Coordinates of N, CA, C and O in Angstrom, one line a residue:
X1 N 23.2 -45.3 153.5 CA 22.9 -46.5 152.8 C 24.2 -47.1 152.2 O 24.8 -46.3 151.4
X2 N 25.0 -48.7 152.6 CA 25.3 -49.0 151.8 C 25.0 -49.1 150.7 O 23.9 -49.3 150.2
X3 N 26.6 -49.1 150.0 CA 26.5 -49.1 148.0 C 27.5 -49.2 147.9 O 28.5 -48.8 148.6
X4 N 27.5 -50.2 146.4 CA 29.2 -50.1 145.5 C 28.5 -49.4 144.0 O 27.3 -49.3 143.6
X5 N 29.4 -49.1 143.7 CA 28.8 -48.1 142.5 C 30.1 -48.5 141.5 O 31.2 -47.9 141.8
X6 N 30.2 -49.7 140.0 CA 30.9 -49.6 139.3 C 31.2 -48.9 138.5 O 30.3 -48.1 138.2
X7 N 32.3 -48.7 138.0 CA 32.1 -47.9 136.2 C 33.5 -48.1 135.5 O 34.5 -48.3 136.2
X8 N 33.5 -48.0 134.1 CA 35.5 -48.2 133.7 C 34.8 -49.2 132.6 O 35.5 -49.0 131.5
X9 N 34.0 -50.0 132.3 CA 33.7 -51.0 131.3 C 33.8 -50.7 130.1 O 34.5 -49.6 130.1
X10 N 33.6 -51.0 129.0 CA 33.9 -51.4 127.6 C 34.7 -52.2 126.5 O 35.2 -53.3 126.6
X11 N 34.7 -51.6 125.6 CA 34.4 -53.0 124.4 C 36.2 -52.6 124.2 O 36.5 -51.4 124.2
X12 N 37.3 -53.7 124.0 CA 38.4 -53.6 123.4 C 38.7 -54.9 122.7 O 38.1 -55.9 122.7
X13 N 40.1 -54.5 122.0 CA 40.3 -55.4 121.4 C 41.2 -56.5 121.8 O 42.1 -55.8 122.2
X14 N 41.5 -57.8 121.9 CA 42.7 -58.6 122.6 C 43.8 -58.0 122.5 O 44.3 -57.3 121.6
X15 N 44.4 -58.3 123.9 CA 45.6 -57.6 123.8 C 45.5 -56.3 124.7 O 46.4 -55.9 125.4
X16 N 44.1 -55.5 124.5 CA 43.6 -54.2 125.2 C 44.3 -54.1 126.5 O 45.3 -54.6 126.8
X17 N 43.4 -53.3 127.2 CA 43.3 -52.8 128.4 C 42.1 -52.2 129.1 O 41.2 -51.5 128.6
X18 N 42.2 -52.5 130.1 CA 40.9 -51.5 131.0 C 41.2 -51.6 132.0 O 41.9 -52.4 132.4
X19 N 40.6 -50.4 132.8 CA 40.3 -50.5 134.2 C 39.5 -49.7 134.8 O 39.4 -48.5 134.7
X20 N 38.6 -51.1 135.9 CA 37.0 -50.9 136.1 C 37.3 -50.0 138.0 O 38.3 -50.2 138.8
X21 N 36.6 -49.3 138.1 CA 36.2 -48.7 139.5 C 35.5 -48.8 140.2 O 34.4 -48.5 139.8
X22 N 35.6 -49.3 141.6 CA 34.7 -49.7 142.1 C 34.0 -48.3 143.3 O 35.1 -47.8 143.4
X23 N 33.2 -47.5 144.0 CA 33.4 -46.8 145.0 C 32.5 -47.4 145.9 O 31.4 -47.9 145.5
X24 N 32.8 -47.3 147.2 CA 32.2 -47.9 148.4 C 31.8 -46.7 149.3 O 32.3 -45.6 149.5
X25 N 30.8 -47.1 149.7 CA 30.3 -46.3 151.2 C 32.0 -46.5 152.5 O 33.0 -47.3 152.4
X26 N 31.8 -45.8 153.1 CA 33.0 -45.4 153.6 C 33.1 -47.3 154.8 O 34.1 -48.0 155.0
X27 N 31.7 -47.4 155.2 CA 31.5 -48.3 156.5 C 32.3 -50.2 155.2 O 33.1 -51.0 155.6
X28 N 31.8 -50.2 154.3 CA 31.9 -51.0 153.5 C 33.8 -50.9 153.7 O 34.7 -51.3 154.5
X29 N 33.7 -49.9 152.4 CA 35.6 -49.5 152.4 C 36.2 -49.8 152.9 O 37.0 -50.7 152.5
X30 N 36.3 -49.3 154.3 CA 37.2 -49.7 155.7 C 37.2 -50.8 156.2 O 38.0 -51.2 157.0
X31 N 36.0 -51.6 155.7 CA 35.9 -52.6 157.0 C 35.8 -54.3 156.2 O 35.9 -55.3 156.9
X32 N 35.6 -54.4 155.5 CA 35.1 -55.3 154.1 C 35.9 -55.7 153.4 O 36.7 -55.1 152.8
X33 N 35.6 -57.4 153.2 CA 36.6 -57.6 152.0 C 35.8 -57.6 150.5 O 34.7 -58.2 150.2
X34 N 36.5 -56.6 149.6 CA 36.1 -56.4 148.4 C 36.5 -57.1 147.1 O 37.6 -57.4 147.0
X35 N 36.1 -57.2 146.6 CA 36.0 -57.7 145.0 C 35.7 -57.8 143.9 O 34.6 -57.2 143.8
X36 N 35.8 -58.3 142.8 CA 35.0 -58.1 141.9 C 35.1 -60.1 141.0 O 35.9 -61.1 140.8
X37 N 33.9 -59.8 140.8 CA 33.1 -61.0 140.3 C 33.0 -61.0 138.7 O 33.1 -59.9 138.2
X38 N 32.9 -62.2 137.8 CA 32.3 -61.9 136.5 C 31.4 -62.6 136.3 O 31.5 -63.6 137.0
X39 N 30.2 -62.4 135.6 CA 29.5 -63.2 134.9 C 29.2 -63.1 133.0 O 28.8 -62.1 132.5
X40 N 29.3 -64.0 132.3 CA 28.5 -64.4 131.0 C 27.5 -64.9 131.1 O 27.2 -65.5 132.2
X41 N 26.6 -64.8 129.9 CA 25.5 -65.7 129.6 C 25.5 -66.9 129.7 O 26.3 -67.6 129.0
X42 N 24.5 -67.6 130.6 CA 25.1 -68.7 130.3 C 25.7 -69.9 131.5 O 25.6 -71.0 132.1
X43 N 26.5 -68.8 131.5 CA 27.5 -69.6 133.3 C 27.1 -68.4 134.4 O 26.6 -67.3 134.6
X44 N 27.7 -69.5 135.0 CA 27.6 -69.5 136.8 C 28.6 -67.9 137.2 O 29.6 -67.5 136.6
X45 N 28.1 -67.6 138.0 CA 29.1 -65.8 138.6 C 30.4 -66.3 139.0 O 30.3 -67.5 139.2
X46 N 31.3 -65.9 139.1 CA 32.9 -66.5 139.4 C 33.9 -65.0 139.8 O 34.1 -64.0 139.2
X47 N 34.5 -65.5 141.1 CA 35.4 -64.5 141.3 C 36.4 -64.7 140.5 O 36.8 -65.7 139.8
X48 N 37.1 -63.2 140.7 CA 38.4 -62.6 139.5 C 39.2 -62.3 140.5 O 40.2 -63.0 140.5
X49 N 39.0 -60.9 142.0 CA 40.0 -60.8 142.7 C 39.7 -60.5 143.9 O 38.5 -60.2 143.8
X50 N 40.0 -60.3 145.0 CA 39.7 -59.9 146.3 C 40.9 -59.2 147.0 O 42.0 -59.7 147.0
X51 N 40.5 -58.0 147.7 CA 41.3 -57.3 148.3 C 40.8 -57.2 150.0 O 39.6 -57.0 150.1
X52 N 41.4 -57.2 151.2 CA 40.6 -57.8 152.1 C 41.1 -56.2 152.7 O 41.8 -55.5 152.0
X53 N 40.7 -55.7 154.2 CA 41.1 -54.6 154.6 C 42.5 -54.4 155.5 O 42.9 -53.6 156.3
X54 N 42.7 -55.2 155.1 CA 44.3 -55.2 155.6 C 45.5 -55.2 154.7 O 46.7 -55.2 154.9
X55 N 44.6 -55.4 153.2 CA 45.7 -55.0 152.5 C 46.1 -56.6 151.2 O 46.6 -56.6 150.1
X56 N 45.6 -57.7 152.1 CA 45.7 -58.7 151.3 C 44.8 -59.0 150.2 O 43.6 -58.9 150.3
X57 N 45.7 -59.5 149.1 CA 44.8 -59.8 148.0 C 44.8 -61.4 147.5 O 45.5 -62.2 148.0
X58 N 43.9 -61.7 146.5 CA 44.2 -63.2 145.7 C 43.6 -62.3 144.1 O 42.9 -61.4 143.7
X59 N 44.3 -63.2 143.7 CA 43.6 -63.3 141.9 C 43.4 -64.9 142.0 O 43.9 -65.7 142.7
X60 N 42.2 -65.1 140.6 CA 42.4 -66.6 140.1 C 43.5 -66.7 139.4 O 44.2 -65.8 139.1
X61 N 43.7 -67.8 139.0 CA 44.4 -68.1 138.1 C 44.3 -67.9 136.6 O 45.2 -67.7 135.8
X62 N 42.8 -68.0 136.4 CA 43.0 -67.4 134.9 C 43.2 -65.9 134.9 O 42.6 -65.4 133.9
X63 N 43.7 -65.2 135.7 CA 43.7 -63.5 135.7 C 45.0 -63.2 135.8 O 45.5 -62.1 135.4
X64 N 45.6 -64.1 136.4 CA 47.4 -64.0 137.2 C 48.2 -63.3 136.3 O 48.6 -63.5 135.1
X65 N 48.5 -62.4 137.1 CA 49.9 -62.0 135.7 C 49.3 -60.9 135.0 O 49.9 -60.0 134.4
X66 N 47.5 -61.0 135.0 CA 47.7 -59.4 134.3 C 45.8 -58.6 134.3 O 45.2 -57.8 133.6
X67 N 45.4 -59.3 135.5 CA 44.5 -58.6 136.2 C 45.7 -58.0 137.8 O 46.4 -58.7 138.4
X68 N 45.4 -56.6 138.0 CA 45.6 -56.1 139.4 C 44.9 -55.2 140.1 O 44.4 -54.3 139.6
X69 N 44.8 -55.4 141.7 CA 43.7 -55.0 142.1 C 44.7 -53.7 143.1 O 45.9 -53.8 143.3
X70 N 43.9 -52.6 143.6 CA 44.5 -51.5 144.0 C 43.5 -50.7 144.5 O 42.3 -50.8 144.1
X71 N 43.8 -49.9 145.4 CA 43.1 -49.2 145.8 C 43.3 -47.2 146.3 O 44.4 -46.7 146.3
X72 N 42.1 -46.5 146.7 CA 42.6 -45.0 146.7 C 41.7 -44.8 147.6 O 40.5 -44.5 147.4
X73 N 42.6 -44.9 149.2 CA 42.0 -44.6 150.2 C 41.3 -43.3 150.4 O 40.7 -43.1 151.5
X74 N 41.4 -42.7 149.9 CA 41.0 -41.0 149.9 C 39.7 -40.5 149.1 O 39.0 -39.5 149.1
X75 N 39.6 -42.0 148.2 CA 38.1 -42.3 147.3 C 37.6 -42.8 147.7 O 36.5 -42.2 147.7
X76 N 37.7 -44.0 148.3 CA 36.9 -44.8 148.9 C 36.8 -45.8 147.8 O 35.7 -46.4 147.6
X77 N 37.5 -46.0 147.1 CA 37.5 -47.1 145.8 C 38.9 -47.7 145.2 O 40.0 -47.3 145.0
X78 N 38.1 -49.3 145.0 CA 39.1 -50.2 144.6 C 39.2 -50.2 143.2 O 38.2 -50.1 142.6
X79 N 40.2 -50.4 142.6 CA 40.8 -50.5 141.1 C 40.7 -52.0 140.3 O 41.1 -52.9 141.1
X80 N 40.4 -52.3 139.4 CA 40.8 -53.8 139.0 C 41.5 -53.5 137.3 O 40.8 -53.3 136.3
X81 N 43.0 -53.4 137.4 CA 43.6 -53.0 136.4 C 43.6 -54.4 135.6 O 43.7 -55.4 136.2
X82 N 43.5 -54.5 133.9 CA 43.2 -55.6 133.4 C 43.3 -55.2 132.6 O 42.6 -54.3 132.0
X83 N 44.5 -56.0 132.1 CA 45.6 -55.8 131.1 C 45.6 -57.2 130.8 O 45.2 -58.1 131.5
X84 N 46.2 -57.1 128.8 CA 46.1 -58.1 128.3 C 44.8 -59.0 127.9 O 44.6 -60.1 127.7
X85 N 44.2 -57.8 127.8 CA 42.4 -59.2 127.6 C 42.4 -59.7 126.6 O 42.7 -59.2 125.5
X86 N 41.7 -61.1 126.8 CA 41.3 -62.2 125.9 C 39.9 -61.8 125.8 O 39.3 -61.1 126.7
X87 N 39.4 -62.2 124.5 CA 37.5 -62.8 124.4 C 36.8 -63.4 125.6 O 35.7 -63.0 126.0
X88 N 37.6 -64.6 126.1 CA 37.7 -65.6 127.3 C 37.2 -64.4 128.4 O 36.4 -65.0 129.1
X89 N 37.2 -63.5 128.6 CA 37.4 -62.3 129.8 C 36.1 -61.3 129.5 O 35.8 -60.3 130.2
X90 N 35.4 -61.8 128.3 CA 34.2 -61.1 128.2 C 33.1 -61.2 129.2 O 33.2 -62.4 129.5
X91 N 32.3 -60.8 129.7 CA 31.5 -60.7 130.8 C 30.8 -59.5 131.2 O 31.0 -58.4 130.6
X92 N 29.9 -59.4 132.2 CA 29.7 -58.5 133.0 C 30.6 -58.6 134.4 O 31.0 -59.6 135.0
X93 N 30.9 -57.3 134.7 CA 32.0 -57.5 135.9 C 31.2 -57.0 137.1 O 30.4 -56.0 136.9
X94 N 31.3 -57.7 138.7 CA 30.5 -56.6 139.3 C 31.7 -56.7 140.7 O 32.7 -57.3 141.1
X95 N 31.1 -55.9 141.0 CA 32.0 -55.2 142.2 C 31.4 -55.9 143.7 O 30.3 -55.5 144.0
X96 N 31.9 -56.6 144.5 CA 31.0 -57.0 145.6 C 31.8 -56.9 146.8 O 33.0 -56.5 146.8
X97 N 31.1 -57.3 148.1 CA 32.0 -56.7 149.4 C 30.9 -57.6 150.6 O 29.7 -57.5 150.8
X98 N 31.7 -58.2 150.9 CA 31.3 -59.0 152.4 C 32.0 -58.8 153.4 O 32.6 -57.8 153.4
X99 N 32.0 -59.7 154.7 CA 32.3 -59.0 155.9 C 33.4 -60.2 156.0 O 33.5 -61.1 155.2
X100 N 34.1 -60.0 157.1 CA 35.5 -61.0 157.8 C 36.5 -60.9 156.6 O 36.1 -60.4 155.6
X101 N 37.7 -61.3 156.8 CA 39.1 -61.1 155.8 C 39.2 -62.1 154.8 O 38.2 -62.8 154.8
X102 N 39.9 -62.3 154.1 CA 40.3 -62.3 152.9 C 39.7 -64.1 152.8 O 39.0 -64.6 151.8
X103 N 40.4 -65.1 154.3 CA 40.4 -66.1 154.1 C 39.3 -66.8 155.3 O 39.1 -68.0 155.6
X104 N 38.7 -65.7 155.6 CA 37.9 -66.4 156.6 C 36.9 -67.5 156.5 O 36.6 -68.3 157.3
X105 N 36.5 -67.4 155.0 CA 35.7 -68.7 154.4 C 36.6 -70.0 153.8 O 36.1 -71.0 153.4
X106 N 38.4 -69.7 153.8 CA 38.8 -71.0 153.3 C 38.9 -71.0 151.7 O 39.5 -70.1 150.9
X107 N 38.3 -72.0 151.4 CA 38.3 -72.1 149.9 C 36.9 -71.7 149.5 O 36.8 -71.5 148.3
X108 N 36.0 -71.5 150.3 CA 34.6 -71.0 149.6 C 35.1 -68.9 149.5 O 34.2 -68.1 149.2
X109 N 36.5 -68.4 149.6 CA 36.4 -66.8 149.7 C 35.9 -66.1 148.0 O 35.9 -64.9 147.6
X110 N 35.5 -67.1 147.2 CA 35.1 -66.8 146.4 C 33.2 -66.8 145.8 O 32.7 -66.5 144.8
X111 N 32.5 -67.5 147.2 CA 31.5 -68.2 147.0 C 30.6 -66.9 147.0 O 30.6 -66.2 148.0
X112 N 29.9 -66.5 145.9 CA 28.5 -65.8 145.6 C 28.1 -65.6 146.6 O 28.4 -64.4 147.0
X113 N 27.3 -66.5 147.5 CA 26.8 -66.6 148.6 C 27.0 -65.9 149.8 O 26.1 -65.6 150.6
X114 N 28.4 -65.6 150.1 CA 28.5 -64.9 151.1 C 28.8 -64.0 151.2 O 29.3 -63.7 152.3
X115 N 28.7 -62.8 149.9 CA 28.9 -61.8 149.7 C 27.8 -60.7 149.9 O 26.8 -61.0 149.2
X116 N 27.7 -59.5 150.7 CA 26.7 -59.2 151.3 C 26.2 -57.6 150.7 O 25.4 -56.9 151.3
X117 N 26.6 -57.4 149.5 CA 26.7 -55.9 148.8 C 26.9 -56.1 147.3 O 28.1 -56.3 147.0
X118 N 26.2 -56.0 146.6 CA 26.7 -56.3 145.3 C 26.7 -54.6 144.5 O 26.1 -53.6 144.8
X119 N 27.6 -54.7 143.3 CA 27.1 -53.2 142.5 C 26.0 -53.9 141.5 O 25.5 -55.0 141.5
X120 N 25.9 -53.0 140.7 CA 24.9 -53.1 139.1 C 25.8 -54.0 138.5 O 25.3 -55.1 138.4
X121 N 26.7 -53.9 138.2 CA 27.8 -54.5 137.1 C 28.1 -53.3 135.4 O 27.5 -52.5 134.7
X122 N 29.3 -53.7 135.5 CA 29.6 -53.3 134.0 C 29.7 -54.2 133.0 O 29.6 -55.4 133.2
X123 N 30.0 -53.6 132.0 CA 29.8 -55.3 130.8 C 31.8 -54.6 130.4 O 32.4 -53.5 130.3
X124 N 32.1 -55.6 130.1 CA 33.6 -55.8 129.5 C 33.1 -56.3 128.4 O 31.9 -56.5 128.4
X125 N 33.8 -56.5 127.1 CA 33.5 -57.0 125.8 C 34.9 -56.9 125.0 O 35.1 -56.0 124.3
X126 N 35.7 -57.7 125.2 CA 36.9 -58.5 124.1 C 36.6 -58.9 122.8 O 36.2 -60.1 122.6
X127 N 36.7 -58.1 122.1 CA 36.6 -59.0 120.6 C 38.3 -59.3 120.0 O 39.2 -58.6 120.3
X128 N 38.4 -60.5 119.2 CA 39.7 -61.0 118.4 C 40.0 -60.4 117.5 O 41.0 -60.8 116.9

């Protein structure tokens, strides 16, 4: 059975650090572009970063500079290192993984919709 299984969440303070884990089924892993998603209350799900299986990645722009994504082929799991958090960065984070590379949708490679594996999510929490 595919699965992503997150974990790494918690409460810090601005300025903090974290970093969330993702692990994949081996078929997902290898073959999948992965990523991770946020959501708050409130608003709409929004991508943070994507790592495709060849190695290429994107961040948004509000992450640049000090979200990074990584991975440990021997785990079968992607890293989302996230440094520097704001309040702004509070959310649930989830881990997700669809099929074709990094750009194969264009400008929709962030779109909810075509992402075919979701995890549970973890909650991040930035206080000032």
């Amino acid at each position: 059975q595919e699965q992503l299984v997150e974990s790494g969440g918690g409460s810090v303070q601005a300025g903090g650090s974290l970093r969330l884990s993702c692990v994949a089924s081996g078929q997902i892993y290898r073959t999948y572009t992965m990523g991770w998603f946020r959501q708050s209350p409130g608003k709409e799900r929004e991508g943070v970063a994507l790592i495709d299986n060849s190695g290429k990645t994107n961040n948004v722009q509000s992450v640049q500079g000090r979200f990074t994504l990584s991975q440990d082929n021997a785990k079968n799991t992607m890293y989302l290192e996230m440094n520097s958090l704001k309040p702004e960065d509070t959310a649930k984070y989830f881990c997700a993984a669809r099929r074709y590379g990094l750009w194969f949708y264009g400008r929709a490679l962030y779109d909810p919709k075509k992402y075919d594996y979701w995890g549970q999510g973890t909650q991040v929490t930035v206080s000032s």
